[in-house]
Coordinates of C-alpha atoms in Angstrom, one line a residue:
M647 CA 10.4 3.0 34.9
S648 CA 13.1 0.7 33.7
N649 CA 12.0 -2.2 31.5
K650 CA 11.8 -5.5 33.3
A651 CA 10.8 -9.0 32.3
I652 CA 7.4 -10.1 33.6
Y653 CA 7.5 -13.6 35.1
S654 CA 6.0 -15.5 38.0
T655 CA 7.8 -15.3 41.3
G656 CA 5.0 -16.4 43.6
N657 CA 1.8 -14.9 45.0
V658 CA 1.2 -11.3 46.2
E659 CA -0.8 -11.3 49.4
T660 CA -1.4 -7.6 49.7
F661 CA -1.2 -4.5 47.4
G662 CA -2.0 -0.8 47.5
N663 CA -2.9 2.0 45.2
S664 CA 0.8 2.7 44.7
N665 CA 1.2 -0.7 43.0
T666 CA 0.6 -1.4 39.3
I667 CA -1.0 -4.7 38.2
Y668 CA -0.2 -6.1 34.8
V669 CA -2.9 -8.0 32.9
N670 CA -2.3 -10.4 30.0
T671 CA -5.1 -9.4 27.5
G672 CA -4.1 -12.1 25.0
D673 CA -2.1 -10.1 22.5
N674 CA -0.2 -7.8 24.9
I675 CA 0.3 -6.8 28.5
K676 CA -1.7 -3.9 29.9
Q677 CA -1.8 -2.3 33.4
I678 CA -4.5 -1.4 35.8
T679 CA -4.5 0.1 39.3
P680 CA -6.1 -1.6 42.4
K681 CA -8.6 1.3 42.6
N682 CA -9.9 0.6 39.1
I683 CA -10.0 -3.1 39.8
M684 CA -12.2 -2.6 42.9
G685 CA -14.5 -0.2 41.0
T686 CA -14.9 -2.7 38.1
L687 CA -15.5 -5.6 40.5
Y688 CA -18.2 -3.6 42.4
K689 CA -19.9 -2.5 39.1
N690 CA -19.9 -6.0 37.8
A691 CA -21.3 -7.4 41.1
K692 CA -24.2 -4.9 40.8
V693 CA -24.9 -5.8 37.2
Y694 CA -24.7 -9.6 37.9
A695 CA -27.0 -9.3 40.9
H696 CA -29.6 -7.5 38.8
T697 CA -30.0 -10.4 36.5
G698 CA -28.6 -13.4 38.3
R699 CA -28.3 -16.9 36.8
N700 CA -30.9 -19.6 36.6
L701 CA -29.6 -22.5 38.8
G702 CA -32.1 -25.0 37.4
T703 CA -35.4 -26.5 38.6
S704 CA -34.1 -28.4 41.6
Y705 CA -31.7 -28.0 44.5
T706 CA -29.2 -30.6 43.4
T707 CA -27.0 -32.8 45.6
A708 CA -23.9 -31.0 44.3
Q709 CA -25.4 -27.6 45.3
Q710 CA -26.3 -28.9 48.7
T711 CA -22.7 -30.1 49.2
E712 CA -21.3 -26.6 48.2
V713 CA -23.5 -25.0 50.8
A714 CA -22.8 -27.6 53.5
N715 CA -19.1 -27.1 53.0
G716 CA -19.3 -23.4 53.0
T717 CA -17.6 -23.2 49.5
F718 CA -20.7 -21.9 47.6
N719 CA -19.0 -22.5 44.2
G720 CA -21.5 -21.7 41.4
L721 CA -23.9 -20.1 43.9
N722 CA -23.9 -16.3 43.8
I723 CA -26.0 -13.3 45.1
G724 CA -28.8 -12.8 42.6
D725 CA -28.9 -16.4 41.3
Y726 CA -32.2 -18.3 41.5
W727 CA -34.0 -21.6 41.1
G728 CA -37.2 -21.7 39.0
I729 CA -39.4 -24.2 40.8
N730 CA -43.2 -24.6 40.8
G731 CA -43.6 -21.4 38.9
I732 CA -41.6 -19.3 41.5
N733 CA -38.2 -17.8 41.2
W734 CA -36.4 -18.5 44.5
R735 CA -33.5 -16.0 44.6
I736 CA -30.3 -15.9 46.7
W737 CA -30.2 -12.7 48.7
D738 CA -27.3 -13.4 51.0
I739 CA -24.7 -16.1 52.1
D740 CA -24.1 -17.2 55.7
W741 CA -26.1 -14.1 56.8
Y742 CA -27.1 -15.7 60.1
L743 CA -23.9 -17.6 60.9
G744 CA -22.8 -17.2 64.6
K745 CA -26.1 -15.7 65.8
G746 CA -28.8 -17.1 68.1
D747 CA -29.0 -18.1 71.8
T748 CA -28.2 -21.5 70.2
N749 CA -25.3 -20.7 67.9
C750 CA -26.1 -21.0 64.2
T751 CA -23.2 -23.0 62.9
S752 CA -24.6 -24.4 59.6
H753 CA -23.6 -22.7 56.3
H754 CA -26.6 -21.4 54.4
L755 CA -28.1 -19.2 51.7
V756 CA -30.8 -16.6 52.4
I757 CA -33.7 -17.1 49.9
I758 CA -36.5 -14.8 49.1
P759 CA -39.0 -15.5 46.3
D760 CA -39.4 -12.9 43.6
N761 CA -43.1 -12.6 44.4
C762 CA -45.4 -13.0 47.4
L763 CA -46.1 -16.5 48.7
L764 CA -49.2 -15.3 50.3
V765 CA -51.1 -13.0 47.9
A766 CA -53.5 -10.3 49.1
D767 CA -57.1 -10.2 47.8
G768 CA -58.1 -6.9 49.4
K769 CA -60.9 -8.4 51.4
T770 CA -60.1 -11.4 53.6
T771 CA -56.3 -11.7 53.6
H772 CA -55.5 -10.3 57.0
W773 CA -52.0 -11.9 57.1
M774 CA -50.7 -9.8 60.1
H775 CA -53.6 -9.4 62.5
A776 CA -57.4 -9.5 61.8
S777 CA -58.0 -7.7 65.1
D778 CA -55.9 -4.7 63.9
T779 CA -53.4 -4.8 66.8
T780 CA -49.7 -5.1 67.4
A781 CA -50.1 -5.9 71.1
T782 CA -48.3 -9.2 70.7
G783 CA -45.5 -8.0 68.5
Y784 CA -44.4 -9.9 65.4
N785 CA -44.5 -13.2 67.3
G786 CA -48.2 -13.0 67.9
T787 CA -49.2 -12.0 64.4
D788 CA -51.7 -14.2 62.5
Y789 CA -48.8 -14.9 60.1
R790 CA -46.6 -16.6 62.8
T791 CA -49.4 -18.3 64.6
T792 CA -51.4 -19.6 61.6
H793 CA -50.3 -18.6 58.0
R794 CA -46.6 -19.4 58.3
A795 CA -47.4 -23.1 57.9
T796 CA -48.8 -22.4 54.4
C797 CA -45.5 -20.7 53.4
E798 CA -43.5 -23.6 54.9
T799 CA -45.5 -26.1 52.8
K800 CA -44.7 -24.1 49.6
V801 CA -41.0 -23.9 50.5
K802 CA -40.8 -27.6 51.4
A803 CA -42.5 -28.5 48.0
A804 CA -39.5 -26.7 46.3
F805 CA -36.6 -27.6 48.6
G806 CA -37.6 -30.5 50.7
N807 CA -36.3 -30.6 54.3
H808 CA -33.6 -28.0 53.6
I809 CA -35.1 -25.2 55.6
L810 CA -32.7 -24.3 58.4
T811 CA -34.5 -23.9 61.7
H812 CA -32.6 -21.3 63.7
R813 CA -33.2 -19.2 66.8
E814 CA -34.3 -15.6 66.3
L815 CA -34.9 -12.8 68.8
I816 CA -38.4 -11.7 68.0
S817 CA -40.7 -9.0 69.4
N818 CA -43.7 -10.3 71.4
A819 CA -45.3 -7.2 72.9
S820 CA -45.9 -3.5 72.2
S821 CA -46.7 -0.6 74.4
G822 CA -47.5 3.0 73.3
G823 CA -47.3 1.9 69.7
A824 CA -43.7 0.6 70.0
A825 CA -42.3 -2.9 70.3
S826 CA -41.6 -3.3 74.1
S827 CA -40.4 -6.9 74.6
W828 CA -38.9 -9.9 72.9
S829 CA -37.8 -13.5 73.3
W830 CA -36.0 -16.3 71.5
Y831 CA -38.0 -18.5 69.1
D832 CA -37.5 -21.2 66.6
A833 CA -37.5 -19.5 63.2
T834 CA -38.2 -21.0 59.8
V835 CA -40.0 -19.1 57.0
E836 CA -40.1 -15.5 58.4
I837 CA -41.2 -12.0 57.5
P838 CA -38.1 -9.7 57.0
S839 CA -37.4 -6.6 59.1
E840 CA -37.0 -3.0 57.7
I841 CA -33.2 -3.2 58.2
M842 CA -32.9 -6.3 56.2
M843 CA -34.6 -4.6 53.2
Y844 CA -33.7 -0.9 53.6
G845 CA -30.5 -1.0 55.7
S846 CA -32.1 1.1 58.4
V847 CA -35.2 1.5 60.6
I848 CA -37.7 3.9 59.0
W849 CA -41.3 3.5 60.4
G850 CA -40.6 0.8 63.0
K851 CA -40.8 1.9 66.6
G852 CA -38.9 0.3 69.5
G853 CA -35.5 -1.4 69.5
Y854 CA -37.2 -4.7 70.2
N855 CA -38.4 -4.9 66.6
T856 CA -34.9 -5.7 65.2
G857 CA -33.4 -8.4 67.5
T858 CA -31.1 -10.5 65.4
A859 CA -32.6 -9.4 62.0
Y860 CA -30.3 -6.4 61.7
P861 CA -27.7 -6.9 58.8
Q862 CA -29.1 -5.6 55.5
L863 CA -29.3 -8.4 53.0
E864 CA -26.6 -8.2 50.3
L865 CA -28.9 -8.3 47.3
A866 CA -31.0 -5.4 48.8
R867 CA -27.8 -3.4 48.9
L868 CA -26.5 -4.4 45.5
D869 CA -29.8 -4.1 43.7
P870 CA -32.5 -2.2 45.6
N871 CA -34.9 -2.7 42.7
K872 CA -35.3 -6.3 44.0
V873 CA -36.9 -4.9 47.2
S874 CA -39.9 -3.6 45.3
N875 CA -41.9 -6.0 43.1
R876 CA -45.0 -3.8 42.4
S877 CA -47.0 -5.7 45.0
G878 CA -47.1 -4.6 48.6
Y879 CA -45.8 -6.9 51.3
W880 CA -45.4 -6.9 55.1
L881 CA -42.3 -6.3 57.2
R882 CA -42.1 -7.4 60.8
D883 CA -41.5 -4.0 62.5
V884 CA -44.2 -2.6 64.8
A885 CA -45.0 0.9 63.5
G886 CA -47.8 1.8 65.9
S887 CA -50.4 0.4 68.2
A888 CA -52.3 -1.0 65.2
S889 CA -49.8 -0.9 62.3
F890 CA -46.8 -2.8 60.9
A891 CA -44.2 -1.6 58.5
C892 CA -44.4 -2.7 54.9
V893 CA -42.9 -2.3 51.4
Y894 CA -45.7 -0.4 49.6
Y895 CA -46.7 -1.5 46.1
V896 CA -45.4 1.7 44.5
G897 CA -41.9 0.9 45.9
C898 CA -41.8 3.2 49.0
A899 CA -41.1 2.4 52.6
Y900 CA -44.4 2.7 54.5
Y901 CA -46.7 1.2 57.1
S902 CA -50.3 -0.1 57.2
S903 CA -53.0 -1.2 59.6
A904 CA -52.4 -4.7 60.9
S905 CA -55.7 -5.8 59.4
Y906 CA -54.9 -4.2 56.0
A907 CA -56.1 -6.8 53.4
W908 CA -53.9 -5.6 50.5
G909 CA -50.6 -6.5 52.0
G910 CA -49.0 -9.8 50.9
V911 CA -46.2 -11.9 52.4
R912 CA -42.8 -12.3 50.8
P913 CA -40.8 -14.2 53.4
Y914 CA -37.2 -15.3 53.7
F915 CA -35.7 -18.6 54.9
L916 CA -32.3 -20.1 55.3
L917 CA -31.4 -22.9 52.9
H918 CA -28.8 -25.4 54.0

């Protein structure tokens, strides 16, 4: 290659693996290929997501503006707020944009706390269904009809009225141990689906389980260790006539009886 002066002639919009990119390292000029750049960026994204950055102890006006504008400067996958003794972590960005029977048009972050908001005591905490049934799908669980309000109170104590109410397609019946029907409902602080956590259906039975909760959350893909927190928690998928899917405390994908008293609730919500 003949020697040429390196100087700015404008921006490059596209490049391929046949191109060479020159980088000013401070004391000299070095080269790198697009393939190596992409590999480095992906590795760095995984490392960053594993630790994240503490965003402070409140959802500031400046942060709210970044979300509302859809710019998200200073807000990255894996970052978290430490509020009221809970780490509220960013799992995805604009994950639900464009979905719903009423179109979701508000920019948002998907937040999941590092630990369960509803903790199991092994005796009385029947968060899904005390009667040990999935007959009414996820919508008819004790969580959605009764206990969700407790989680909403905890979220509002941390973020005020910044929970984005949106419309989700949610299972509301099961037949033969599989989700058999669904409908649109207002959604606020909800239990995730298997696909959101694992990227695929594992124990869930019936396509009506998934509805609009089908894209895997980005943090679950970048750092699967964040899915498991050494305490079991429920997922929304009907796995049988009397069982729902869950993340088991040892870190495996599993299912448990709907009245299982050892399953906690680690919900997600959209922050706007």
